[in-house]
Amino acid sequence: MEIKIIENINKDLFNINENNNMPAFALSINGIYYQISGFKMSGSEYIYYGEYSANDAINLSISFINNISFKIIIKIYEICNKLNADINKINIFQEKNIKGRKSFETLAKALNLPENLIDFIDIKDIPLKTVSLITCQQENIINFIAEHIKYNDLSMQAFRKYVEKVCDFKEIIPENYSADFQFPDTRSKSHIEIDEKYTELINNFKNIKINNLDSFESPKLNISFDISSLDDYENILNILENNKINIKLFYELLEKYGLK
Amino acid sequence: MIYIEKSAQHTYLAELTAKEHNVEVIDDGFEIEDKKSNIVISNHTDNFVHRCPATNIYRCCNYHVVDIMQGCPFDCAYCILQLYLPHKHIRVAGNTDNVLADIKAAVKDQKRRIGSGELSDSLAMDKTIPLSKIIVPFVNNLDNILFEFKTKSDVIDNLLNLNPKNVMVSWSLNPASIIEQEEPYTATLERRLKAAETISSYGYNVGFHFDPLIMTEDFEKLYGDLIENLTSRIKEESVEYISISTFRCPSELMNIIRQRKSPSILTKGDFIKGIDGKTRYFKAERIRMIGFVTEKLKKQWKKPFIYYCMEHSSIWEKILNYDPGEREEFETYFPCYK
Ligand code: SF4
């Protein structure tokens, strides 16, 4: 390492981390100088690391960054492409378990995602699989998703489900975002009827839990409850007794649709 | 383009192919451009014959598959190969002697139904890679086999010069509009039915796979018309069997379908997660779809054996009034075991 005045230096390529408070380090790749940290500093004095291969230069520059966000990952991939680096030798991709042609295609396309969507992916730690579903879509679909998250704070799971829904109905997604847009209900008549009666049943059973765990592939209902006294027990027995007719009606409904 | 790996260059299949087509010989393992129009003939080391992969939860018919070819020129939206195969190009086993030896070993002690349509379409490439010319004469010399070519093509020319003895040809069928939207590059319904007519009058037994049934708003009209069209053109005596099953897939495949450019009806179904973890239609819908197709077929045709691929025993009982049981018992219902 040496202190060096460098006038002709590329200050932009590695400038991917806005919060970088490091000193101004520099290196050269094939004789071309690059600043790799301390982007807030002005002047032309650098701590010069010497000549590096593209792969080593990228790995070194990443080592100065504390928090590698998704935004930074996609920028790193962009640098790799610009410098013709070997992605298999870039440590951060291995650390983040990013591998396979598809994942890198996703990173390349993610560069063009709307800024707020990239921030959302970062904050919510959205898995690459979901990102890859988004990046494959046309612009209006991507914008629709980006608009939706401006007004709705979705969890990671809820976001995945929302993205899947939008992709399922891509041909009817309007050009411009509308908060009132409703997805069609894909459930069949029988499914809706069963769901409604099932919800009624759950309500009628009050503090007794009643559950079908396999989406009615089987007619099995699990019934469970807790008691702490004889009163509780009698109360449960009453609820069970009063619901006999509801259970009968429910199984008749399942039978009507061949589910029993 | 057809590529032949050096080690497979002198195999019978490679020579047969090279006689009729331009081929390029490449080093073993050379990476060609990964696209559907590229074919590589090489020597495969895998076990070629195996039991159709299935779970115990849903009824399975003990079908066996022979993996001679991996990859398909067609591009069905629901194709499981999009998930299973790490490549788009088509890989063919040049060492057909080993393939045939595996087929022979598989039927040594027991009669089996074996087909080549699992990791590819059995006939789509038969003009270019004439596997039927190698398979048919061989299986006709075995006692214990019914070999099935399963296809969505109308490539039957080679079969029309071969003896149909131990062989059947089957078509996957869907209404014309669904074929157009969900099964790009396959033969139209009309061409498939025409091919089925030709092949059955030549003397082959035929089969039909209503699989996957796909729910649409006008399901009954579309499938009803299809069945009338089929049953008015094919003699039921030539039908070996018919399978019926609704669309189902691992959830990862659903994401692949979502990533395809054109929208698909498949993303708009009433789906649940089945007991085996796969996405399938809500059971009442499955009963409605399978029940409709079964009833409609039975109205027109009394004889052909109908079975349900990977369905719950309760659905068999509900529609056909019996449970075919586990694999070994199930297969005894097929006419070729009688
Ligand atoms: S014909 Fe079969 S193997 Fe070929 S793409 Fe369609 S589903 Fe896949």
mmCIF file with all atom_site columns, C-alpha atoms and ligand atoms in Angstrom, chain B residues 36 71-81 117-121 151-152 172 183-184 186, ligand 1:
data_model
loop_
_atom_site.group_PDB
_atom_site.id
_atom_site.type_symbol
_atom_site.label_atom_id
_atom_site.label_alt_id
_atom_site.label_comp_id
_atom_site.label_asym_id
_atom_site.label_entity_id
_atom_site.label_seq_id
_atom_site.pdbx_PDB_ins_code
_atom_site.Cartn_x
_atom_site.Cartn_y
_atom_site.Cartn_z
_atom_site.occupancy
_atom_site.B_iso_or_equiv
_atom_site.pdbx_formal_charge
_atom_site.auth_seq_id
_atom_site.auth_comp_id
_atom_site.auth_asym_id
_atom_site.auth_atom_id
_atom_site.pdbx_PDB_model_num
ATOM   1  C  CA  . LYS B 1 36  ? -34.958 -27.096 -27.727 1.00 0.00 ? 36  LYS B CA  1
ATOM   2  C  CA  . GLY B 1 71  ? -36.194 -33.346 -23.391 1.00 0.00 ? 71  GLY B CA  1
ATOM   3  C  CA  . CYS B 1 72  ? -39.004 -32.474 -25.740 1.00 0.00 ? 72  CYS B CA  1
ATOM   4  C  CA  . PRO B 1 73  ? -39.412 -30.156 -28.712 1.00 0.00 ? 73  PRO B CA  1
ATOM   5  C  CA  . PHE B 1 74  ? -42.886 -29.156 -27.528 1.00 0.00 ? 74  PHE B CA  1
ATOM   6  C  CA  . ASP B 1 75  ? -43.508 -26.510 -24.904 1.00 0.00 ? 75  ASP B CA  1
ATOM   7  C  CA  . CYS B 1 76  ? -46.582 -27.412 -22.853 1.00 0.00 ? 76  CYS B CA  1
ATOM   8  C  CA  . ALA B 1 77  ? -47.245 -24.836 -20.133 1.00 0.00 ? 77  ALA B CA  1
ATOM   9  C  CA  . TYR B 1 78  ? -47.720 -27.566 -17.527 1.00 0.00 ? 78  TYR B CA  1
ATOM   10 C  CA  . CYS B 1 79  ? -44.764 -29.727 -18.556 1.00 0.00 ? 79  CYS B CA  1
ATOM   11 C  CA  . ILE B 1 80  ? -42.968 -31.140 -15.538 1.00 0.00 ? 80  ILE B CA  1
ATOM   12 C  CA  . LEU B 1 81  ? -39.708 -31.311 -17.519 1.00 0.00 ? 81  LEU B CA  1
ATOM   13 C  CA  . GLY B 1 117 ? -43.160 -40.879 -22.899 1.00 0.00 ? 117 GLY B CA  1
ATOM   14 C  CA  . GLU B 1 118 ? -42.022 -39.770 -19.465 1.00 0.00 ? 118 GLU B CA  1
ATOM   15 C  CA  . LEU B 1 119 ? -38.990 -37.564 -20.075 1.00 0.00 ? 119 LEU B CA  1
ATOM   16 C  CA  . SER B 1 120 ? -39.990 -36.753 -23.633 1.00 0.00 ? 120 SER B CA  1
ATOM   17 C  CA  . ASP B 1 121 ? -42.759 -37.155 -26.170 1.00 0.00 ? 121 ASP B CA  1
ATOM   18 C  CA  . THR B 1 151 ? -47.469 -38.585 -27.946 1.00 0.00 ? 151 THR B CA  1
ATOM   19 C  CA  . LYS B 1 152 ? -48.962 -35.195 -28.731 1.00 0.00 ? 152 LYS B CA  1
ATOM   20 C  CA  . SER B 1 172 ? -52.855 -37.073 -24.791 1.00 0.00 ? 172 SER B CA  1
ATOM   21 C  CA  . GLU B 1 183 ? -49.529 -26.887 -25.597 1.00 0.00 ? 183 GLU B CA  1
ATOM   22 C  CA  . PRO B 1 184 ? -47.400 -24.829 -28.034 1.00 0.00 ? 184 PRO B CA  1
ATOM   23 C  CA  . THR B 1 186 ? -47.825 -29.861 -30.517 1.00 0.00 ? 186 THR B CA  1
HETATM 24 S  S1  . SF4 C 2 .   ? -45.412 -33.179 -24.887 1.00 0.00 ? 1   SF4 C S1  1
HETATM 25 FE FE1 . SF4 C 2 .   ? -45.071 -33.936 -22.815 1.00 0.00 ? 1   SF4 C FE1 1
HETATM 26 S  S2  . SF4 C 2 .   ? -42.857 -33.925 -22.554 1.00 0.00 ? 1   SF4 C S2  1
HETATM 27 FE FE2 . SF4 C 2 .   ? -43.358 -32.597 -24.314 1.00 0.00 ? 1   SF4 C FE2 1
HETATM 28 S  S3  . SF4 C 2 .   ? -43.541 -30.522 -23.504 1.00 0.00 ? 1   SF4 C S3  1
HETATM 29 FE FE3 . SF4 C 2 .   ? -45.595 -31.419 -23.542 1.00 0.00 ? 1   SF4 C FE3 1
HETATM 30 S  S4  . SF4 C 2 .   ? -45.856 -32.344 -21.491 1.00 0.00 ? 1   SF4 C S4  1
HETATM 31 FE FE4 . SF4 C 2 .   ? -43.649 -31.971 -21.771 1.00 0.00 ? 1   SF4 C FE4 1
#
